[in-house]
mmCIF file of C-alpha atoms in Angstrom:
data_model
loop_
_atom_site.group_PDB
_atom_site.id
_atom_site.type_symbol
_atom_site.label_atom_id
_atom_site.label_comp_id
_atom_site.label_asym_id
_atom_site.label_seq_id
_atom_site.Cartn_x
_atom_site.Cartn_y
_atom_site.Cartn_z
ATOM 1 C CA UNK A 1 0.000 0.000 0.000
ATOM 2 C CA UNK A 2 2.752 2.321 1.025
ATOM 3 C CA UNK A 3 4.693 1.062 -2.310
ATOM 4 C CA UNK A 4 1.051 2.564 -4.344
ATOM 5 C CA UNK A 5 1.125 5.635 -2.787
ATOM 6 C CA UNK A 6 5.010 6.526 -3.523
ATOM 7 C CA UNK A 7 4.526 5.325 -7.182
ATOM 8 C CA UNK A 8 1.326 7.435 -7.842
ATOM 9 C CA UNK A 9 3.361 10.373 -6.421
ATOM 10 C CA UNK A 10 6.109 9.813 -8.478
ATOM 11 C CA UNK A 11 3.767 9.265 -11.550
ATOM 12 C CA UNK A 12 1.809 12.723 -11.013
ATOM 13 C CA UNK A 13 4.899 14.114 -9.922
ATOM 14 C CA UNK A 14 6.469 13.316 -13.569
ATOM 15 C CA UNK A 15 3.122 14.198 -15.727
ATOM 16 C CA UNK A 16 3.194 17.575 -13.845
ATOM 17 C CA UNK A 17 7.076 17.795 -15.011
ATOM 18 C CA UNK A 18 6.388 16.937 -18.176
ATOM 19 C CA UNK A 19 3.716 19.175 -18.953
ATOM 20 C CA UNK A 20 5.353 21.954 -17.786
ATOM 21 C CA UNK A 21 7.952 21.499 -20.146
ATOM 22 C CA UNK A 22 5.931 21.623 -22.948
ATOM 23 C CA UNK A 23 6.206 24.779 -25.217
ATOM 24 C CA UNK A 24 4.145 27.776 -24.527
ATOM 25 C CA UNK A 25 1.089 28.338 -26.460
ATOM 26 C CA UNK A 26 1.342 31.546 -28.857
ATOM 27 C CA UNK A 27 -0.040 34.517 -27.465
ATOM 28 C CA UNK A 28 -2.990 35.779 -30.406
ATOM 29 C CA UNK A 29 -0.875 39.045 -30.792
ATOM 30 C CA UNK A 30 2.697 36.616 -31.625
ATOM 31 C CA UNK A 31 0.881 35.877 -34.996
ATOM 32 C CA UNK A 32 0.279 39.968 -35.834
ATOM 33 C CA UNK A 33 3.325 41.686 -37.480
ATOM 34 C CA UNK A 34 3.761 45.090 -35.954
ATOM 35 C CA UNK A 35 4.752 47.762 -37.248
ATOM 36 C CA UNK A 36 8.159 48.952 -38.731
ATOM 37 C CA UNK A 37 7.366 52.555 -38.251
ATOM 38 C CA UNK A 38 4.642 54.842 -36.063
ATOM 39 C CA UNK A 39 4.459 58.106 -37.611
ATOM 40 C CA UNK A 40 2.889 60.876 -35.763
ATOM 41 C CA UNK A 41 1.328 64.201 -37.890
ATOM 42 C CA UNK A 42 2.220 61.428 -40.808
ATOM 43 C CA UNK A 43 2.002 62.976 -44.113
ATOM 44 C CA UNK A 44 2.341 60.835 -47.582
ATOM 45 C CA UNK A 45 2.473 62.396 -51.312
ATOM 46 C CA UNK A 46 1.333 60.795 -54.427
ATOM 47 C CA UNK A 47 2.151 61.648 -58.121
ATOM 48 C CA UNK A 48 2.579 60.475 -61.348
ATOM 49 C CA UNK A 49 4.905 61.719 -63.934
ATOM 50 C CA UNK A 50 4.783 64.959 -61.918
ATOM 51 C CA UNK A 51 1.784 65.979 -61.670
ATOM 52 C CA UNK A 52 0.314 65.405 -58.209
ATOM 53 C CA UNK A 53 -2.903 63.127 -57.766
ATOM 54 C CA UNK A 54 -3.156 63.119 -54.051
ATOM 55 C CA UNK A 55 -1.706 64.415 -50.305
ATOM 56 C CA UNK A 56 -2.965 62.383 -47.229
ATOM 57 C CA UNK A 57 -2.183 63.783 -43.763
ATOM 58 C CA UNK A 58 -3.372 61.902 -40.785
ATOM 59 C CA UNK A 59 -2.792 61.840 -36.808
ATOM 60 C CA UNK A 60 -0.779 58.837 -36.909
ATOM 61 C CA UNK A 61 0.113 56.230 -39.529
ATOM 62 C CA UNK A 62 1.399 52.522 -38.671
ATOM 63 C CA UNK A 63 4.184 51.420 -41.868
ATOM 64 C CA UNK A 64 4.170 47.643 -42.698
ATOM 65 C CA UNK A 65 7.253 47.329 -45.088
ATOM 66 C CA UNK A 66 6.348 43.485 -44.717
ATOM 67 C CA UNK A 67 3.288 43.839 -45.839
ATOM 68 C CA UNK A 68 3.594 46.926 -48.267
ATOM 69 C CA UNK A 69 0.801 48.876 -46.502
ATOM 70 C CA UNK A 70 0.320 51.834 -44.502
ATOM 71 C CA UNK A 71 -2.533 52.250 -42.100
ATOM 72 C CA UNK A 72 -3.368 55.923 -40.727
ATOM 73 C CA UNK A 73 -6.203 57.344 -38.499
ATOM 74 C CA UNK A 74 -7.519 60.912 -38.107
ATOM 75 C CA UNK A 75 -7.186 60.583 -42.215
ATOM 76 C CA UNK A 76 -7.821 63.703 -44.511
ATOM 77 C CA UNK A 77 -6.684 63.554 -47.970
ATOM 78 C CA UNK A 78 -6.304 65.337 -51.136
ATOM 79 C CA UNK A 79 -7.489 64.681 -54.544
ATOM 80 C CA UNK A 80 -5.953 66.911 -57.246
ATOM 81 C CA UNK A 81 -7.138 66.853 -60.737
ATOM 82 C CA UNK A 82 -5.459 67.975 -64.065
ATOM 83 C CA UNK A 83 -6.586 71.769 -63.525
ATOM 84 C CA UNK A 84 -5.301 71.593 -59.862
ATOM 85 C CA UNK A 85 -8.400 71.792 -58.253
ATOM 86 C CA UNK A 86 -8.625 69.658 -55.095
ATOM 87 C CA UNK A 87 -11.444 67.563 -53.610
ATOM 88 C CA UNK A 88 -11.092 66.948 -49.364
ATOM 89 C CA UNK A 89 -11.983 63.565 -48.125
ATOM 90 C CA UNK A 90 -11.911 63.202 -44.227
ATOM 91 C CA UNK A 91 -12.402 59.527 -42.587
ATOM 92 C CA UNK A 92 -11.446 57.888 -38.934
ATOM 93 C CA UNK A 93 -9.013 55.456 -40.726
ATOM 94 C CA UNK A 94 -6.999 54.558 -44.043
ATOM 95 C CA UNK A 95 -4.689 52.416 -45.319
ATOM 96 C CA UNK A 96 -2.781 53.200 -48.244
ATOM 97 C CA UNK A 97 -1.079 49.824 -50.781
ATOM 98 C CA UNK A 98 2.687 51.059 -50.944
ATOM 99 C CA UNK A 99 3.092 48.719 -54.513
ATOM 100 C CA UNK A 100 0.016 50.861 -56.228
ATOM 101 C CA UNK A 101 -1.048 53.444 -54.457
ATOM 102 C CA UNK A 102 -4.806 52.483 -53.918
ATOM 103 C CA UNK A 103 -6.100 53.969 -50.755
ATOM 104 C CA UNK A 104 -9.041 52.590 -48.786
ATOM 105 C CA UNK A 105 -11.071 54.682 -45.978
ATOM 106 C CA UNK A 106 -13.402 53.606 -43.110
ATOM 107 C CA UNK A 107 -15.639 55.264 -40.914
ATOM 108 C CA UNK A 108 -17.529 58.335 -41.696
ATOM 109 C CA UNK A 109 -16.458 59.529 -44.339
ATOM 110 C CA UNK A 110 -16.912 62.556 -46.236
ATOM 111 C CA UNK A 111 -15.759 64.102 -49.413
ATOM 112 C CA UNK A 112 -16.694 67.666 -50.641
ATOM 113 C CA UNK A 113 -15.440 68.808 -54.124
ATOM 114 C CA UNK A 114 -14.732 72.725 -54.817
ATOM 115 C CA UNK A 115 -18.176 73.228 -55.766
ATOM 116 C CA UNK A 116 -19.425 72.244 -52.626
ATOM 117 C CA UNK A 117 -21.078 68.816 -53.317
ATOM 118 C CA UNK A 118 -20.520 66.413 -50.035
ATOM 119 C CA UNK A 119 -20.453 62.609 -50.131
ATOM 120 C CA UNK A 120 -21.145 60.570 -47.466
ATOM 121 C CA UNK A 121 -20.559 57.165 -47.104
ATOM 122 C CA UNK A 122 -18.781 54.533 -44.334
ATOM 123 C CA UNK A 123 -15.792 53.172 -46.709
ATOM 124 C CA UNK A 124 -14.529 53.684 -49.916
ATOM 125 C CA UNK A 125 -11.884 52.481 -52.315
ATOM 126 C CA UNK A 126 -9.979 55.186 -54.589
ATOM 127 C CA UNK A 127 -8.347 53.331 -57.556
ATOM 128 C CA UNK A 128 -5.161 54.986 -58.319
ATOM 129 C CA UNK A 129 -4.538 54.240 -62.097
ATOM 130 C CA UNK A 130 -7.523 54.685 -63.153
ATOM 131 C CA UNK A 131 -8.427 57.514 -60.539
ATOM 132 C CA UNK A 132 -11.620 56.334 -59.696
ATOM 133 C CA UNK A 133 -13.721 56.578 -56.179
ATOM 134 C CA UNK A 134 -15.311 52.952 -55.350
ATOM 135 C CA UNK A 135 -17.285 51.615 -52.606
ATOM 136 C CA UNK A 136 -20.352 48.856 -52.251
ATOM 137 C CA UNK A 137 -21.725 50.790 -48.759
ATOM 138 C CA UNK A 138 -24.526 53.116 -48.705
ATOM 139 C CA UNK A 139 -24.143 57.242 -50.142
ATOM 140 C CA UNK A 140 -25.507 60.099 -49.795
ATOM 141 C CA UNK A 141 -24.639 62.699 -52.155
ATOM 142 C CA UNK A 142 -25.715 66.435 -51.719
ATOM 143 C CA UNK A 143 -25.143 69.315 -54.108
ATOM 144 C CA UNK A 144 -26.775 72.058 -54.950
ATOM 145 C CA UNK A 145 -28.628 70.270 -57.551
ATOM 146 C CA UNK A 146 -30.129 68.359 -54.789
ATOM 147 C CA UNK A 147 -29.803 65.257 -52.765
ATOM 148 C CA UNK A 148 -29.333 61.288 -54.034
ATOM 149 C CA UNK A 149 -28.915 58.265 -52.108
ATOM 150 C CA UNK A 150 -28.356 54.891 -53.024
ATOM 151 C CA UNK A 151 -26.322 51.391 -52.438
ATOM 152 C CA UNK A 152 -22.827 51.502 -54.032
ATOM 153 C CA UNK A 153 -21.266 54.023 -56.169
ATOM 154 C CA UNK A 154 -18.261 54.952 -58.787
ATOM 155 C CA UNK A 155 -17.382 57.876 -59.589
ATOM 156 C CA UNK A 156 -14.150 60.385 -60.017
ATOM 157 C CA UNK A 157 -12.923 62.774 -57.036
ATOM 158 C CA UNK A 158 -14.766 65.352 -58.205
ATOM 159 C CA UNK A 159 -18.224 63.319 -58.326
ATOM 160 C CA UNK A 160 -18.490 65.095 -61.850
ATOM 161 C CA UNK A 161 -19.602 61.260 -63.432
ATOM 162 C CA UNK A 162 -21.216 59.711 -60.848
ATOM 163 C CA UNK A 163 -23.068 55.902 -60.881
ATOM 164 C CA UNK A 164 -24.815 54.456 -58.092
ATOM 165 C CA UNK A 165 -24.852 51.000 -58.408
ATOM 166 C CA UNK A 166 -28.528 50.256 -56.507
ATOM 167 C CA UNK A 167 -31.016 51.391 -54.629
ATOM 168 C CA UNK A 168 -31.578 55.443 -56.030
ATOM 169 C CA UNK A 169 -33.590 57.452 -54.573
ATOM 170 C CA UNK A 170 -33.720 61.153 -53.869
ATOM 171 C CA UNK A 171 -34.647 64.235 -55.858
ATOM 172 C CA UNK A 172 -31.843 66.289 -58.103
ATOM 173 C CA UNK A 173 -31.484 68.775 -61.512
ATOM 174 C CA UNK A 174 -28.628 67.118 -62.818
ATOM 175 C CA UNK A 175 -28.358 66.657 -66.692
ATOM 176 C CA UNK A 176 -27.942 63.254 -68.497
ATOM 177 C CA UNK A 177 -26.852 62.419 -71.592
#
């Protein structure tokens, strides 16, 4: 009896060994890649073959040279088309693709050309080459020609060509050809 009693010790005394000699299990922030850079007052440029297409300034901006990407919050951006003029976008976050310059925004965002028109809409996608605004979410566009909501839109930074993609509604004087 006394001879049971030592070797069940001994036996939990070895499982208890071994299993704390097993490797640790990965924390779910190990598998995240952090950041090679935090930028504060982070500003980024884009242009092609001089001319300038957009400026994005934001609070803060996390770099991922791993993963070619940079993500910003407090984002305002931009848009500059061939005569100069610019169209503002403001949004809680972006991130901008560092191999093409295609910039996606989330959370409330708004974009009001020089002619006052607003859009507003929870994410978009702006296209870089061919310098197109995208998104699938809800709009709302007003102008002075009036107001137009809808599901889904594409259009270019000035919302001069504008397609909603479903769901129309609203009253406006706009012209179509």
């Amino acid at each position: 009896m006394k001879y049971c009693v030592i070797a069940t010790l001994l036996v939990g005394g070895l499982i208890v060994i071994f299993l704390s000699c097993q490797k640790e299990s990965k924390s779910p922030t190990s598998n995240r890649e952090l950041p090679s850079q935090i930028i504060r007052d982070f500003k980024f440029y884009e242009s092609v073959a001089g001319r300038r297409l957009y400026d994005i300034q934001a609070d803060s901006a996390y770099i991922f040279d791993k993963a070619r990407r940079i993500d910003a919050f407090g984002v305002s951006v931009l848009f500059y088309n061939k005569n100069g003029t610019t169209t503002k976008l403001e949004a809680q976050t972006g991130s901008v693709n560092m191999d093409n310059a295609n910039l996606v925004v989330r959370g409330q965002v708004i974009v009001q050309t020089a002619d006052s028109s607003f859009l507003y809409t929870d994410s978009l996608f702006w296209d870089n080459s061919r310098e197109l605004i995208n998104t699938d979410a809800p709009v709302k566009i007003i102008s002075t020609r009036g107001i137009i909501e809808g599901t889904g839109l594409i259009t270019n930074a000035e919302l001069e060509r504008i397609e909603i993609k479903s769901q129309v509604t609203g009253k406006a004087q706009y012209e179509f050809k």
